[in-house]
mmCIF file of C-alpha atoms in Angstrom:
data_model
loop_
_atom_site.group_PDB
_atom_site.id
_atom_site.type_symbol
_atom_site.label_atom_id
_atom_site.label_comp_id
_atom_site.label_asym_id
_atom_site.label_seq_id
_atom_site.Cartn_x
_atom_site.Cartn_y
_atom_site.Cartn_z
ATOM 1 C CA MET A 1 16.150 18.413 -17.714
ATOM 2 C CA GLY A 2 13.012 16.557 -16.629
ATOM 3 C CA GLN A 3 10.488 14.972 -19.139
ATOM 4 C CA PHE A 4 7.414 13.750 -18.542
ATOM 5 C CA PHE A 5 5.311 10.767 -20.121
ATOM 6 C CA GLU A 6 1.632 10.173 -19.952
ATOM 7 C CA VAL A 7 2.665 6.052 -20.424
ATOM 8 C CA ILE A 8 5.704 4.268 -20.291
ATOM 9 C CA PRO A 9 7.941 5.329 -23.694
ATOM 10 C CA GLU A 10 9.797 2.101 -25.487
ATOM 11 C CA TYR A 11 13.154 3.187 -24.102
ATOM 12 C CA LEU A 12 12.175 2.996 -20.576
ATOM 13 C CA MET A 13 10.241 -0.103 -20.775
ATOM 14 C CA LYS A 14 13.422 -1.481 -22.287
ATOM 15 C CA TRP A 15 16.195 0.081 -19.463
ATOM 16 C CA ILE A 16 13.521 0.021 -16.627
ATOM 17 C CA LEU A 17 13.421 -4.128 -17.090
ATOM 18 C CA GLU A 18 17.419 -3.459 -16.673
ATOM 19 C CA GLN A 19 17.477 -2.628 -13.451
ATOM 20 C CA LYS A 20 17.999 -4.367 -10.104
ATOM 21 C CA MET A 21 16.053 -2.771 -7.763
ATOM 22 C CA PHE A 22 13.665 -0.433 -6.815
ATOM 23 C CA TRP A 23 11.720 1.372 -4.780
ATOM 24 C CA VAL A 24 7.743 1.792 -4.441
ATOM 25 C CA ALA A 25 6.355 4.713 -2.041
ATOM 26 C CA THR A 26 2.452 4.985 -0.167
ATOM 27 C CA SER A 27 0.625 7.094 2.427
ATOM 28 C CA PRO A 28 -2.173 7.100 4.201
ATOM 29 C CA LEU A 29 -4.660 9.676 3.221
ATOM 30 C CA SER A 30 -4.325 10.430 7.330
ATOM 31 C CA ALA A 31 -2.200 13.954 7.596
ATOM 32 C CA SER A 32 -1.042 12.027 10.884
ATOM 33 C CA GLY A 33 0.209 9.053 9.595
ATOM 34 C CA HIS A 34 2.884 7.639 8.314
ATOM 35 C CA VAL A 35 4.866 8.205 4.823
ATOM 36 C CA ASN A 36 6.182 4.854 3.718
ATOM 37 C CA VAL A 37 9.528 4.112 1.533
ATOM 38 C CA SER A 38 10.510 0.411 0.464
ATOM 39 C CA PRO A 39 13.323 -1.085 -1.580
ATOM 40 C CA LYS A 40 12.647 -3.980 -3.523
ATOM 41 C CA GLY A 41 15.546 -6.263 -4.330
ATOM 42 C CA GLY A 42 15.413 -9.089 -7.345
ATOM 43 C CA LEU A 43 14.100 -9.968 -10.616
ATOM 44 C CA TYR A 44 10.669 -10.141 -9.498
ATOM 45 C CA PHE A 45 9.190 -7.589 -12.042
ATOM 46 C CA GLY A 46 7.702 -7.006 -15.119
ATOM 47 C CA LEU A 47 5.284 -4.714 -17.665
ATOM 48 C CA LEU A 48 2.137 -5.490 -19.188
ATOM 49 C CA ASP A 49 2.079 -2.588 -21.547
ATOM 50 C CA GLU A 50 3.073 1.015 -21.179
ATOM 51 C CA LYS A 51 0.939 2.436 -18.567
ATOM 52 C CA THR A 52 0.745 -1.499 -16.530
ATOM 53 C CA PHE A 53 3.598 -2.562 -13.899
ATOM 54 C CA TRP A 54 3.492 -5.238 -11.305
ATOM 55 C CA TYR A 55 6.303 -6.378 -9.178
ATOM 56 C CA MET A 56 5.824 -9.869 -6.887
ATOM 57 C CA ASP A 57 5.903 -8.674 -2.932
ATOM 58 C CA LEU A 58 7.421 -10.444 -0.808
ATOM 59 C CA SER A 59 7.268 -11.403 2.914
ATOM 60 C CA GLY A 60 8.594 -8.822 5.694
ATOM 61 C CA SER A 61 8.170 -7.834 9.207
ATOM 62 C CA GLY A 62 5.977 -4.128 7.407
ATOM 63 C CA ASN A 63 3.566 -4.231 4.925
ATOM 64 C CA GLU A 64 2.262 -0.594 4.618
ATOM 65 C CA THR A 65 2.154 -0.781 1.142
ATOM 66 C CA ILE A 66 -0.776 -3.122 1.177
ATOM 67 C CA SER A 67 -2.642 -1.380 3.646
ATOM 68 C CA HIS A 68 -2.499 2.145 1.748
ATOM 69 C CA LEU A 69 -3.601 0.171 -1.225
ATOM 70 C CA TYR A 70 -6.048 -1.188 0.943
ATOM 71 C CA GLU A 71 -7.250 1.783 1.954
ATOM 72 C CA PRO A 72 -10.741 2.923 0.591
ATOM 73 C CA ASP A 73 -9.987 6.120 -1.423
ATOM 74 C CA ASN A 74 -6.516 5.549 -1.582
ATOM 75 C CA GLY A 75 -3.996 3.361 -3.905
ATOM 76 C CA ARG A 76 -2.107 6.079 -4.286
ATOM 77 C CA ILE A 77 1.868 4.330 -5.100
ATOM 78 C CA THR A 78 5.019 5.979 -6.875
ATOM 79 C CA VAL A 79 8.079 3.052 -8.027
ATOM 80 C CA LEU A 80 11.426 4.755 -8.396
ATOM 81 C CA PHE A 81 13.777 3.249 -10.243
ATOM 82 C CA ASN A 82 17.120 4.685 -10.514
ATOM 83 C CA SER A 83 20.598 4.089 -12.694
ATOM 84 C CA PHE A 84 23.633 2.868 -10.565
ATOM 85 C CA GLU A 85 25.991 2.100 -13.403
ATOM 86 C CA GLY A 86 25.473 3.663 -17.149
ATOM 87 C CA PRO A 87 24.670 7.625 -17.871
ATOM 88 C CA PRO A 88 23.070 8.499 -15.283
ATOM 89 C CA ARG A 89 18.590 8.313 -15.348
ATOM 90 C CA ILE A 90 15.930 8.266 -12.229
ATOM 91 C CA VAL A 91 12.461 7.092 -13.730
ATOM 92 C CA ARG A 92 9.456 7.747 -11.158
ATOM 93 C CA LEU A 93 6.549 5.812 -12.333
ATOM 94 C CA PHE A 94 2.852 7.276 -10.548
ATOM 95 C CA GLY A 95 -0.287 5.185 -10.423
ATOM 96 C CA HIS A 96 -3.043 3.917 -8.522
ATOM 97 C CA GLY A 97 -2.084 -0.042 -7.512
ATOM 98 C CA SER A 98 -4.331 -3.117 -6.327
ATOM 99 C CA VAL A 99 -3.206 -5.997 -4.461
ATOM 100 C CA LEU A 100 -3.715 -9.815 -5.355
ATOM 101 C CA GLU A 101 -3.348 -11.394 -1.827
ATOM 102 C CA ARG A 102 -1.634 -14.825 -2.316
ATOM 103 C CA GLY A 103 -3.286 -17.630 -0.054
ATOM 104 C CA GLY A 104 -2.349 -19.743 2.809
ATOM 105 C CA VAL A 105 -1.906 -23.043 4.013
ATOM 106 C CA HIS A 106 -5.637 -23.397 5.466
ATOM 107 C CA GLU A 107 -6.496 -19.661 4.191
ATOM 108 C CA ALA A 108 -7.761 -18.986 0.544
ATOM 109 C CA GLY A 109 -6.276 -16.080 -0.602
ATOM 110 C CA ASP A 110 -7.340 -13.743 -4.119
ATOM 111 C CA GLN A 111 -7.610 -16.372 -7.261
ATOM 112 C CA ALA A 112 -7.004 -13.509 -8.986
ATOM 113 C CA PHE A 113 -3.236 -14.115 -7.529
ATOM 114 C CA ASP A 114 -3.367 -17.974 -8.718
ATOM 115 C CA ASP A 115 -4.788 -16.900 -12.494
ATOM 116 C CA PHE A 116 -1.743 -13.934 -12.639
ATOM 117 C CA VAL A 117 0.498 -16.224 -12.098
ATOM 118 C CA LYS A 118 -0.757 -19.225 -14.025
ATOM 119 C CA LYS A 119 -0.569 -16.685 -17.097
ATOM 120 C CA HIS A 120 2.547 -14.867 -17.007
ATOM 121 C CA ASP A 121 4.179 -18.369 -15.810
ATOM 122 C CA LEU A 122 5.807 -16.459 -12.854
ATOM 123 C CA GLN A 123 7.578 -18.487 -9.837
ATOM 124 C CA VAL A 124 6.166 -18.088 -6.834
ATOM 125 C CA LEU A 125 9.228 -18.399 -3.523
ATOM 126 C CA PRO A 126 8.490 -19.376 -0.861
ATOM 127 C CA SER A 127 8.303 -15.595 0.688
ATOM 128 C CA SER A 128 5.715 -14.391 -1.942
ATOM 129 C CA ARG A 129 3.357 -12.572 -0.321
ATOM 130 C CA SER A 130 1.033 -10.607 -3.129
ATOM 131 C CA ILE A 131 1.462 -9.211 -6.759
ATOM 132 C CA ILE A 132 1.563 -5.806 -6.817
ATOM 133 C CA ILE A 133 -0.614 -4.041 -9.597
ATOM 134 C CA VAL A 134 0.691 -0.285 -10.677
ATOM 135 C CA ASN A 135 -1.720 1.463 -13.067
ATOM 136 C CA VAL A 136 0.180 3.761 -14.497
ATOM 137 C CA HIS A 137 -0.847 7.751 -15.282
ATOM 138 C CA GLN A 138 2.127 9.401 -15.561
ATOM 139 C CA VAL A 139 5.983 8.974 -16.000
ATOM 140 C CA ALA A 140 8.619 11.406 -14.920
ATOM 141 C CA SER A 141 12.380 10.947 -16.236
ATOM 142 C CA SER A 142 15.284 12.669 -14.772
ATOM 143 C CA CYS A 143 18.773 12.714 -14.953
ATOM 144 C CA GLY A 144 19.910 11.587 -11.767
ATOM 145 C CA TYR A 145 23.295 13.916 -11.610
ATOM 146 C CA SER A 146 23.597 13.440 -7.787
ATOM 147 C CA VAL A 147 23.140 10.104 -7.464
ATOM 148 C CA PRO A 148 26.475 7.397 -6.857
ATOM 149 C CA CYS A 149 27.810 5.037 -8.794
ATOM 150 C CA TYR A 150 27.834 1.549 -7.826
ATOM 151 C CA GLU A 151 28.711 -1.868 -9.156
ATOM 152 C CA PHE A 152 25.933 -4.876 -8.854
ATOM 153 C CA ARG A 153 27.780 -7.943 -7.138
ATOM 154 C CA LYS A 154 24.455 -10.418 -6.255
ATOM 155 C CA PHE A 155 21.223 -10.310 -5.221
ATOM 156 C CA ARG A 156 20.825 -11.147 -1.075
ATOM 157 C CA SER A 157 19.111 -14.880 -0.863
ATOM 158 C CA THR A 158 18.847 -14.328 3.159
ATOM 159 C CA LEU A 159 14.933 -13.740 2.656
ATOM 160 C CA ASN A 160 14.008 -16.633 0.358
ATOM 161 C CA GLU A 161 16.396 -19.319 2.794
ATOM 162 C CA SER A 162 14.322 -17.760 5.993
ATOM 163 C CA PHE A 163 11.265 -18.382 4.637
ATOM 164 C CA ALA A 164 11.863 -21.862 2.542
ATOM 165 C CA ARG A 165 13.181 -23.386 6.643
ATOM 166 C CA LYS A 166 9.717 -21.813 7.257
ATOM 167 C CA GLU A 167 8.154 -23.724 5.004
ATOM 168 C CA GLU A 168 9.899 -26.797 5.508
ATOM 169 C CA LYS A 169 9.716 -27.172 9.381
ATOM 170 C CA PHE A 170 5.567 -26.133 8.797
ATOM 171 C CA GLU A 171 5.806 -29.417 6.263
ATOM 172 C CA GLN A 172 7.666 -31.443 9.791
ATOM 173 C CA GLY A 173 3.937 -30.871 11.511
ATOM 174 C CA LYS A 174 4.992 -27.411 13.470
ATOM 175 C CA SER A 175 1.852 -25.269 13.076
ATOM 176 C CA GLU A 176 3.503 -22.529 14.028
ATOM 177 C CA GLU A 177 5.067 -22.290 10.973
ATOM 178 C CA SER A 178 2.842 -21.912 8.222
ATOM 179 C CA ARG A 179 3.246 -18.378 6.650
ATOM 180 C CA GLU A 180 -0.722 -17.112 7.470
ATOM 181 C CA ARG A 181 0.312 -16.963 11.201
ATOM 182 C CA TYR A 182 3.159 -14.437 9.904
ATOM 183 C CA TRP A 183 1.614 -12.703 7.938
ATOM 184 C CA ALA A 184 -1.244 -12.206 11.193
ATOM 185 C CA PHE A 185 1.531 -11.971 13.521
ATOM 186 C CA LYS A 186 3.116 -8.895 11.311
ATOM 187 C CA ASN A 187 1.174 -8.222 8.311
ATOM 188 C CA ALA A 188 -2.195 -7.883 9.986
ATOM 189 C CA TYR A 189 -1.925 -4.445 10.078
ATOM 190 C CA SER A 190 -0.073 -1.104 9.063
ATOM 191 C CA VAL A 191 1.724 1.086 11.622
ATOM 192 C CA ASP A 192 -0.921 3.471 12.121
ATOM 193 C CA GLY A 193 -2.932 0.796 12.475
ATOM 194 C CA LEU A 194 -4.927 0.514 8.923
ATOM 195 C CA PRO A 195 -5.515 -3.453 8.420
ATOM 196 C CA GLY A 196 -3.414 -5.105 6.278
ATOM 197 C CA MET A 197 -3.197 -8.541 4.545
ATOM 198 C CA LYS A 198 -6.842 -9.733 4.621
ATOM 199 C CA VAL A 199 -5.126 -13.416 5.061
ATOM 200 C CA GLY A 200 -3.384 -12.500 7.713
ATOM 201 C CA CYS A 201 -6.337 -9.853 9.867
ATOM 202 C CA LYS A 202 -8.500 -13.445 9.167
ATOM 203 C CA THR A 203 -6.075 -15.633 10.600
ATOM 204 C CA GLY A 204 -4.984 -13.346 13.191
ATOM 205 C CA LYS A 205 -9.165 -13.280 14.633
ATOM 206 C CA GLN A 206 -9.807 -17.044 14.200
ATOM 207 C CA GLU A 207 -6.209 -18.407 16.571
ATOM 208 C CA GLY A 208 -6.115 -15.554 18.646
ATOM 209 C CA ILE A 209 -2.875 -14.317 17.135
ATOM 210 C CA ALA A 210 -2.415 -10.406 18.679
ATOM 211 C CA PRO A 211 -0.140 -8.282 16.277
ATOM 212 C CA ILE A 212 2.947 -7.089 16.733
ATOM 213 C CA GLU A 213 3.720 -3.479 18.575
ATOM 214 C CA LYS A 214 5.606 -1.552 15.602
ATOM 215 C CA MET A 215 6.104 2.159 16.818
ATOM 216 C CA VAL A 216 7.051 2.512 20.383
ATOM 217 C CA GLY A 217 6.830 5.912 22.347
ATOM 218 C CA PRO A 218 4.614 9.089 23.364
ATOM 219 C CA LEU A 219 4.875 9.169 19.478
ATOM 220 C CA ALA A 220 3.355 6.050 18.141
ATOM 221 C CA PRO A 221 0.249 6.893 16.691
ATOM 222 C CA GLN A 222 -2.840 5.299 19.104
ATOM 223 C CA GLY A 223 -4.872 4.923 17.062
ATOM 224 C CA TYR A 224 -6.011 6.261 12.903
ATOM 225 C CA ARG A 225 -7.896 8.681 11.852
ATOM 226 C CA ASN A 226 -9.264 8.993 8.141
ATOM 227 C CA ALA A 227 -9.423 12.579 7.449
ATOM 228 C CA ARG A 228 -12.020 12.000 4.776
ATOM 229 C CA ALA A 229 -14.339 10.217 7.195
ATOM 230 C CA PHE A 230 -17.666 11.443 8.438
ATOM 231 C CA GLY A 231 -17.522 10.863 12.380
ATOM 232 C CA ILE A 232 -19.512 11.574 15.381
ATOM 233 C CA TRP A 233 -17.548 14.842 15.727
ATOM 234 C CA HIS A 234 -18.483 16.161 11.949
ATOM 235 C CA LEU A 235 -21.523 15.668 13.605
ATOM 236 C CA ILE A 236 -22.056 17.427 16.481
ATOM 237 C CA LEU A 237 -20.319 20.598 14.435
ATOM 238 C CA VAL A 238 -22.924 20.736 12.043
ATOM 239 C CA ALA A 239 -25.139 20.254 14.330
ATOM 240 C CA VAL A 240 -23.313 23.658 16.517
ATOM 241 C CA LEU A 241 -22.661 25.595 13.233
ATOM 242 C CA SER A 242 -26.502 25.340 12.346
ATOM 243 C CA ALA A 243 -27.804 26.540 16.115
ATOM 244 C CA ILE A 244 -25.655 29.443 15.335
ATOM 245 C CA CYS A 245 -26.340 30.340 11.966
ATOM 246 C CA THR A 246 -30.341 30.155 13.600
ATOM 247 C CA ALA A 247 -29.677 31.921 16.126
ATOM 248 C CA LEU A 248 -27.941 34.981 14.110
ATOM 249 C CA PHE A 249 -29.657 35.072 11.072
ATOM 250 C CA LEU A 250 -33.207 33.805 11.701
ATOM 251 C CA PRO A 251 -34.496 37.432 12.881
ATOM 252 C CA LEU A 252 -33.267 39.547 9.975
ATOM 253 C CA LEU A 253 -35.587 37.511 7.881
ATOM 254 C CA PRO A 254 -39.286 38.613 6.440
ATOM 255 C CA ALA A 255 -41.952 38.033 9.423
ATOM 256 C CA THR A 256 -43.905 35.565 7.289
ATOM 257 C CA LEU A 257 -40.645 33.923 6.083
ATOM 258 C CA GLN A 258 -40.344 32.780 9.683
ATOM 259 C CA GLY A 259 -43.838 31.938 10.044
ATOM 260 C CA ALA A 260 -43.369 29.551 7.583
ATOM 261 C CA LEU A 261 -40.255 28.224 8.968
ATOM 262 C CA HIS A 262 -42.035 28.132 12.442
ATOM 263 C CA SER A 263 -44.743 25.668 11.099
ATOM 264 C CA SER A 264 -42.410 23.697 8.586
ATOM 265 C CA ALA A 265 -40.145 22.847 11.821
ATOM 266 C CA SER A 266 -43.436 22.207 14.108
#
């Protein structure tokens, strides 16, 4: 039977920290935007308290989570843990997230990133690009009876090794291997065109780096439209509706009120 909590119970906190991987799900506000789910592996996460979860976000070809958390009035995120060994269990952390960006070689990131790393004595990996903080407002626990059982073998080291090689090449004088140039190319925008990493966006503009094309074909997004934004078409619609209402209802008003309206208009 599913259970809901306002905070993470102590027994679930212990279980969460024992897991080897989890998933994060986010979505843009627009109904035409793409929902994203990302798997995360490695021991790069933790709990600050019963309502705060964090994880070290590593560089990759996508940056949907960062873009969705940065979107004004958004920030929604769900973190899912799943038991593959031992008793079955699924845990979801519902909340709102914030981004602490790591700086590049030439571009400063968030001071909060450096402060968080220092305070919690964290290792910054060559592939590290941000720390995601999740303020949890609801916790769900369910059975997971239909989830298969798997035996954990090992963590993959390919990503960290790849960025370690890039870092080494940069230190040897190859400026094109800097991490901020990688972020400018692949992490500056989401698949829907939402701004991503601030360091990536800034570097891209300064160095003229065009972002990678992320979706192709006739159904690829042509431009992002926030469903909550108030644009020119909303103004036109208001003007048209106002004109229609005036034409329909003004004749029905008393003559004295009509005169007052005409006087105020003139």
